[in-house]
Tab-separated table of C-alpha atoms and ligand atoms in Angstrom:
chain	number	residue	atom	x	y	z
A	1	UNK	CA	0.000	0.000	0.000
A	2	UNK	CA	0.869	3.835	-0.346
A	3	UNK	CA	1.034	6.591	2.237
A	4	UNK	CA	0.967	9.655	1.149
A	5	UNK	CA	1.642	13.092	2.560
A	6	UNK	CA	-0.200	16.116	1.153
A	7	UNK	CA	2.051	19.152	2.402
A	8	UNK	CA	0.307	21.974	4.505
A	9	UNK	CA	1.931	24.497	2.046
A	10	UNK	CA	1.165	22.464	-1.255
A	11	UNK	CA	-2.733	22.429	-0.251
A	12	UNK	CA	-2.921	25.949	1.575
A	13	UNK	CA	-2.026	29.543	1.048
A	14	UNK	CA	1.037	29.651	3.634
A	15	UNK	CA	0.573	33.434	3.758
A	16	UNK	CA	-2.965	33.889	5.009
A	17	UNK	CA	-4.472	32.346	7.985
A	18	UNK	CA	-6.908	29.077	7.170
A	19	UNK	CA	-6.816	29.709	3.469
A	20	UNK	CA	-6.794	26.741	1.223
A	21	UNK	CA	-5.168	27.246	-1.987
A	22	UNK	CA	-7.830	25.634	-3.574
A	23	UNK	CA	-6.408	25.010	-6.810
A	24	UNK	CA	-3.601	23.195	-5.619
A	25	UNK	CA	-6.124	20.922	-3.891
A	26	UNK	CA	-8.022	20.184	-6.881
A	27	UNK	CA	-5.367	19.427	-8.516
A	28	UNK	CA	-3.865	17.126	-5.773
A	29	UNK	CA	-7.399	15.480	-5.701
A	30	UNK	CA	-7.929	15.369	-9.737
A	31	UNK	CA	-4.458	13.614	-9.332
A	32	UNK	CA	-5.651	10.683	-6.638
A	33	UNK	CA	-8.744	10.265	-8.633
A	34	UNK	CA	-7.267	9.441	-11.825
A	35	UNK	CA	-4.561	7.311	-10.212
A	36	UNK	CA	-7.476	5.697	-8.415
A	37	UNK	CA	-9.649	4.763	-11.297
A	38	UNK	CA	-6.640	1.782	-12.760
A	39	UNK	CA	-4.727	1.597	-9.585
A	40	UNK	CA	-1.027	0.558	-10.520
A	41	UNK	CA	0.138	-2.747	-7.769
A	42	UNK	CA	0.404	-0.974	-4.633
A	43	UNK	CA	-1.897	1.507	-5.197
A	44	UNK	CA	-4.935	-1.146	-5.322
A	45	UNK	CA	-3.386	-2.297	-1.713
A	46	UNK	CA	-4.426	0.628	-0.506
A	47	UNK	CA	-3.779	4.596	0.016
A	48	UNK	CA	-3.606	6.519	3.381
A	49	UNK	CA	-3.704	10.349	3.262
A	50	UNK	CA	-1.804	12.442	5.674
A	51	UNK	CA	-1.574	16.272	5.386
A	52	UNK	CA	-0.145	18.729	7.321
A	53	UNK	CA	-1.122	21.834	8.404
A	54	UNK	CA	-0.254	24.909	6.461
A	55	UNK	CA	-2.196	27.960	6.894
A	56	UNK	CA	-3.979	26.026	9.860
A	57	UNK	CA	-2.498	24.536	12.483
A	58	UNK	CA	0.730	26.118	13.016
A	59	UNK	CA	0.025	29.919	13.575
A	60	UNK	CA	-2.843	28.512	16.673
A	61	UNK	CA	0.065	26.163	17.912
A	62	UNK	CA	2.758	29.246	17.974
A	63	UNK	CA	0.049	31.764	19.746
A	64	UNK	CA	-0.017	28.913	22.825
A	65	UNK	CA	3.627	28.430	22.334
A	66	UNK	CA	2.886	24.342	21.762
A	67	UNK	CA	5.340	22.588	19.563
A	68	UNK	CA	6.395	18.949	18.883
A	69	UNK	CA	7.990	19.351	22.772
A	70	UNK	CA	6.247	22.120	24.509
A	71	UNK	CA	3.374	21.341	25.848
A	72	UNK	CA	-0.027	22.975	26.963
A	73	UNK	CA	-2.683	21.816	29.277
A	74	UNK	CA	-4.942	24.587	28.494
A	75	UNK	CA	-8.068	22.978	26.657
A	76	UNK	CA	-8.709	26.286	24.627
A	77	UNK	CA	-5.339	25.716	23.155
A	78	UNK	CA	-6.178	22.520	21.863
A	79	UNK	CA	-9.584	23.640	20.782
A	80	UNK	CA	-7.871	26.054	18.866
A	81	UNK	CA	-5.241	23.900	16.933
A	82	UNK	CA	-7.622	20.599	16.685
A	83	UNK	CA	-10.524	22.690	15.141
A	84	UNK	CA	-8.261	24.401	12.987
A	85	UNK	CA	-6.455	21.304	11.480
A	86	UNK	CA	-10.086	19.519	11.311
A	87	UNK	CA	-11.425	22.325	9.275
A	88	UNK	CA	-8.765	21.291	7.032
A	89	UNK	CA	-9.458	17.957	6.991
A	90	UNK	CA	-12.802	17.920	6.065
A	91	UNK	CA	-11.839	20.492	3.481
A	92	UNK	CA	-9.658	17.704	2.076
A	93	UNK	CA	-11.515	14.985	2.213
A	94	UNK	CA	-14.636	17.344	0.831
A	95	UNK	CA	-12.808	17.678	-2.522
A	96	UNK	CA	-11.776	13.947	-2.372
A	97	UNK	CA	-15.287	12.666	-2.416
A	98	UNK	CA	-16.517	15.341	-4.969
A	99	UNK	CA	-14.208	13.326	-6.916
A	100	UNK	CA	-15.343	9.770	-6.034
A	101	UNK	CA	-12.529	9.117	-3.796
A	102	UNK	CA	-13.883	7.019	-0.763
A	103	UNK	CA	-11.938	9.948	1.773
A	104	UNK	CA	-12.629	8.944	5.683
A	105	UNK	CA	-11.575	10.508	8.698
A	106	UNK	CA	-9.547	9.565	11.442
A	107	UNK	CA	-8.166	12.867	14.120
A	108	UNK	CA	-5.042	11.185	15.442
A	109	UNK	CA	-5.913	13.403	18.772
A	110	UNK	CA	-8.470	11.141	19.489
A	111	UNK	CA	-6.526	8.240	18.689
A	112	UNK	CA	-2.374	8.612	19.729
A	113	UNK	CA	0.166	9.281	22.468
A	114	UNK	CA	3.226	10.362	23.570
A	115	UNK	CA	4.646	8.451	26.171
A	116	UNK	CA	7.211	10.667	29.092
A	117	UNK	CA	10.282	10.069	26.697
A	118	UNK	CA	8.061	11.694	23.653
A	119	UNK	CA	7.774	8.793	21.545
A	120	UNK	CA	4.960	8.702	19.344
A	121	UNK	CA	2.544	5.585	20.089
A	122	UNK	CA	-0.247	5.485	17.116
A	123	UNK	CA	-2.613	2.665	16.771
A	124	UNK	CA	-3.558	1.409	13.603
A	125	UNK	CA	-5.952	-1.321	13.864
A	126	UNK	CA	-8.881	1.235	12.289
A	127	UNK	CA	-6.619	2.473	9.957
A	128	UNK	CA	-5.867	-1.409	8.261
A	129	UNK	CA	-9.953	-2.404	8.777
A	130	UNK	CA	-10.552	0.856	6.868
A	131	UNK	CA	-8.131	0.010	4.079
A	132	UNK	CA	-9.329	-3.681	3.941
A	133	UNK	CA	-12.764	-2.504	3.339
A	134	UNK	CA	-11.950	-0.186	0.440
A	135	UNK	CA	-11.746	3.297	2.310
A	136	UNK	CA	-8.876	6.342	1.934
A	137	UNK	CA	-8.695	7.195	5.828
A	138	UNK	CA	-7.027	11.020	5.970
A	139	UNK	CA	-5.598	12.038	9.124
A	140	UNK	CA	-3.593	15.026	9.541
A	141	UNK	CA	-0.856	16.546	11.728
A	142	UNK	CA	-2.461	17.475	14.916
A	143	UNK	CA	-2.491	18.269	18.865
A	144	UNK	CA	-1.812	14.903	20.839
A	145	UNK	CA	-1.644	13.886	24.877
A	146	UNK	CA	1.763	13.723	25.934
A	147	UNK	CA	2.609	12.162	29.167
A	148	UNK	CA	4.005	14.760	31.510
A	149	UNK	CA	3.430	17.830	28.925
A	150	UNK	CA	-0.333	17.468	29.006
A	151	UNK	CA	-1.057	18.007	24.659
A	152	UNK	CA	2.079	18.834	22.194
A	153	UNK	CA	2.109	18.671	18.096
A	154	UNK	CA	2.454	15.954	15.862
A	155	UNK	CA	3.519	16.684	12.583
A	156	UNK	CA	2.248	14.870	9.528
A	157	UNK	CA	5.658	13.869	8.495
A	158	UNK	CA	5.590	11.967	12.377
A	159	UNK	CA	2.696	10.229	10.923
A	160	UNK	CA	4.072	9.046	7.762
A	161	UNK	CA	6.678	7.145	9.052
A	162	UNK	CA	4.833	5.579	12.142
A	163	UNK	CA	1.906	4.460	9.557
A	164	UNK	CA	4.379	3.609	6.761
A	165	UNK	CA	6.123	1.178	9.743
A	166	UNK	CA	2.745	0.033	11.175
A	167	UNK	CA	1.738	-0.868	7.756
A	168	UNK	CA	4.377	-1.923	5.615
A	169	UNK	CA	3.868	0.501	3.592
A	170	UNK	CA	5.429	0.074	-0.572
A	171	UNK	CA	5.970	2.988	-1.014
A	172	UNK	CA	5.814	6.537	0.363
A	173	UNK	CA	5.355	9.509	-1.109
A	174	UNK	CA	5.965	13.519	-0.012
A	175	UNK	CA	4.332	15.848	-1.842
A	176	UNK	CA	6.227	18.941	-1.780
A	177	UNK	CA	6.144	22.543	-2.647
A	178	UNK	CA	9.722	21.658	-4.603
A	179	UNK	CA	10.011	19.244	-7.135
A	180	UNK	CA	11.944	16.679	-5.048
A	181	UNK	CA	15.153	17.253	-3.221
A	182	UNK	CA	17.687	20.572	-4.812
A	183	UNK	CA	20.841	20.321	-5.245
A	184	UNK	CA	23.476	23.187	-5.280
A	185	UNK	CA	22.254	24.187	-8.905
A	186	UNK	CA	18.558	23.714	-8.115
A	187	UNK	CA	18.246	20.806	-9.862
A	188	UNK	CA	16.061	17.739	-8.858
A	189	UNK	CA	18.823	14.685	-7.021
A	190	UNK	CA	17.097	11.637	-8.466
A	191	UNK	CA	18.365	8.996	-5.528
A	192	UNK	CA	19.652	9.727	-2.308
A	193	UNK	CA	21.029	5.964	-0.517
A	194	UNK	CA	22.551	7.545	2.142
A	195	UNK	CA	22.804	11.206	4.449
A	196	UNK	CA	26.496	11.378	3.646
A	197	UNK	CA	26.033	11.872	-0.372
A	198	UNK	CA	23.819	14.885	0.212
A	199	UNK	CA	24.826	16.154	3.457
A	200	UNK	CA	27.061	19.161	1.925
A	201	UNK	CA	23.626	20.584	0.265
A	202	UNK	CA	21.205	19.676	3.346
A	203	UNK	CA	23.862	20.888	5.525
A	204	UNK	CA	23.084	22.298	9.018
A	205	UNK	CA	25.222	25.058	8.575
A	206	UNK	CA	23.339	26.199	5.473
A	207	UNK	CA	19.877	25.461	7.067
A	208	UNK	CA	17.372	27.867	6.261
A	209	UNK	CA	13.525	26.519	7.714
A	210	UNK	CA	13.082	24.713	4.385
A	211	UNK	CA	16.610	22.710	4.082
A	212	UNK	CA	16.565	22.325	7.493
A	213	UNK	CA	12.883	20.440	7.111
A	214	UNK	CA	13.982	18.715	3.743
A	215	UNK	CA	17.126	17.236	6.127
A	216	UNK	CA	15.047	16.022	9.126
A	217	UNK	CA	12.609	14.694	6.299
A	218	UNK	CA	15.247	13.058	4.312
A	219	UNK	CA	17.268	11.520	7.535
A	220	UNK	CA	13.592	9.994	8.593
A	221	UNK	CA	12.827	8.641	5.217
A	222	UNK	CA	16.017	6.957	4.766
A	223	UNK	CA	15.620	5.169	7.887
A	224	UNK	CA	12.020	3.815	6.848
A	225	UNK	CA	12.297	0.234	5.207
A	226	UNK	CA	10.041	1.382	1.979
A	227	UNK	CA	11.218	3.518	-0.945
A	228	UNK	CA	10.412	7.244	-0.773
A	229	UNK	CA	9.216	10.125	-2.991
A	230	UNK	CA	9.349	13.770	-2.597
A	231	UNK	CA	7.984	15.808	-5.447
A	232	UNK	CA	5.623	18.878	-6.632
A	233	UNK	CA	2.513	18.301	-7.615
A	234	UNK	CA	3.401	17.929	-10.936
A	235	UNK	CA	4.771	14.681	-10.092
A	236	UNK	CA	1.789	13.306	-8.016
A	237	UNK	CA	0.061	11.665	-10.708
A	238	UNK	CA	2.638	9.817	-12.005
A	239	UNK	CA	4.070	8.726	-8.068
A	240	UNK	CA	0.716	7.151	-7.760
A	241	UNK	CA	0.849	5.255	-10.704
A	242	UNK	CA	4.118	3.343	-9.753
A	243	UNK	CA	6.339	5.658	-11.808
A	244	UNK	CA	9.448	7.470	-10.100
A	245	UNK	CA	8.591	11.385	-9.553
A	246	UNK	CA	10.947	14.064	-7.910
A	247	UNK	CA	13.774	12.402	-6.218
A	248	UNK	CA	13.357	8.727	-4.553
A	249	UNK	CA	14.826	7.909	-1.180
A	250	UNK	CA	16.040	4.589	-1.099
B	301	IP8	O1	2.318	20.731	8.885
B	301	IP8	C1	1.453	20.256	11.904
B	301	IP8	O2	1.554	19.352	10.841
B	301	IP8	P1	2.722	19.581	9.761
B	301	IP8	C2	0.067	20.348	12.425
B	301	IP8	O3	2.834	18.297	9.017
B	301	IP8	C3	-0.172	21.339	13.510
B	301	IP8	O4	3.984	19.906	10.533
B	301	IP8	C4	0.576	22.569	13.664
B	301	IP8	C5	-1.148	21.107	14.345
C-alpha cells in the first residue's frame, strides 16, 4: 500500500491564515482520482492520506507556544489547533469525495500518544480495517496527549513514518512545494542511498527553515524500510501510478 503526505503548504495559502489554496487541492485530488480509477500494484493495496497543516495549524500552535515538545494543558489551546487542522481535513476529504474518492476521517488526537520520553505511540488497527474494506482514511498533523506535557504537536511527516512502519507501507510519497530534493544548482537529485552523499547541500550550517525540514525529512525517510518520494505536484500523478517522480529515497 501507499502513504501519502499532502504538504500543509502544497494544499494551503502559507501566507494567510486558514486559506486553502484551492487550486492546488483540486489538482492534488484530480491527481488521486485518476490514479485511483486503474490503480497501478500498490496503489490497489491501498492509500492513506496524511496532510499537514499549512495555513492552519501552526500559527494557533505558535500563539499557545505548543510545539512537537512544549506542551499545553490549556483545553482552549487545543480547541484552537484541533478545530483548525479539522477544518482542514474535512476540506480535504470534501474535494476527495466530490471526486469519487472514498476519503474517511480519522483525528489522530483522538486516537495517539506520547509516552514521558516523547515517543509517538499510534494505533492502527482502524486504519488497516478501513483500508481492507476499500476506504482512503485522511488524518492530519495534529495536537496529541503527551505524558508529563499534558497536549504537544504531531507533525504529519511523524505520521508518515509511524503508519508507513505500522503498515508496511510500498511505497511513500511527499508531496512537496519543490520538485523533489535541490541540489546546489537547483536541480532535482534523483536517488539519495545515504545522508552522507547529500549532506554538503542539506547541511546544518546552510539550514534555512526549508533545508533544514527537507534534512530532518530526508534523515527519517532513509531510515524507513520502503522507498520514498518527494515531489511537486506535478509529479503526483505519475508517483501514484508506480512511476518514479521528484527524487526517490532509497
Ligand atoms: O504541517 C502540523 O503538521 P505539519 C500540524 O505536518 C499542527 O507539521 C501545527 C497542528
Amino acid at each position: 500500500m501507499i502513504v501519502l503526505k499532502l504538504g500543509g503548504s502544497v494544499v494551503t495559502d502559507k501566507d494567510r491564515a486558514e486559506t486553502l489554496d484551492g487550486e492546488a487541492l483540486s489538482r492534488a485530488a484530480d491527481a488521486v482520482a485518476d490514479a485511483l480509477e486503474s490503480p497501478s500494484e500498490s496503489l490497489a493495496e491501498g492509500l492513506v492520506v496524511v496532510h499537514g497543516g499549512g495555513s492552519f495549524g501552526h500559527h494557533n500552535a505558535s500563539e499557545h507556544g505548543v510545539s512537537t515538545t512544549a506542551g499545553t494543558h490549556d483545553p482552549a489551546a487545543i480547541q484552537d489547533i484541533h478545530g483548525a487542522m479539522t477544518t482542514l481535513n474535512a476540506f480535504v476529504r470534501s474535494r476527495l469525495l466530490e471526486r469519487d474518492v472514498p476519503a474517511v476521517p480519522i483525528h489522530p488526537f483522538s486516537v495517539g500518544h506520547r509516552d514521558a520520553d516523547g515517543e509517538l505511540h499510534l494505533p492502527t488497527g482502524q486504519v488497516r480495517t478501513l483500508l481492507e474494506e476499500g476506504f482512503v482514511p485522511v488524518l492530519h498533523g495534529d495536537v496529541i496527549a503527551h505524558a508529563g506535557e499534558g497536549a504537544t504537536i504531531v507533525s504529519g511527516d511523524e505520521l508518515v513514518a509511524e503508519l508507513a512502519r505500522a503498515l508496511e507501507a510500498d511505497r511513500i510519497g511527499l508531496c512537496s512545494t519543490v520538485p523533489g530534493v535541490l541540489d546546489d544548482d537547483n536541480s532535482v537529485i534523483d536517488r539519495i542511498e545515504s545522508y552522507g552523499t547529500v549532506a554538503d547541500v542539506l547541511g546544518e550550517s546552510e539550514a534555512t527553515d526549508v533545508t533544514g525540514g527537507m534534512a530532518a525529512k530526508v534523515r527519517a525517510l532513509l531510515a524507513l524500510e520502503a522507498d520514498a518520494s518527494i515531489f511537486g505536484l506535478e509529479g503526483l500523478e505519475g508517483f501514484l501510478e508506480g512511476e518514479g517522480a521528484g527524487t526517490t529515497i532509497e
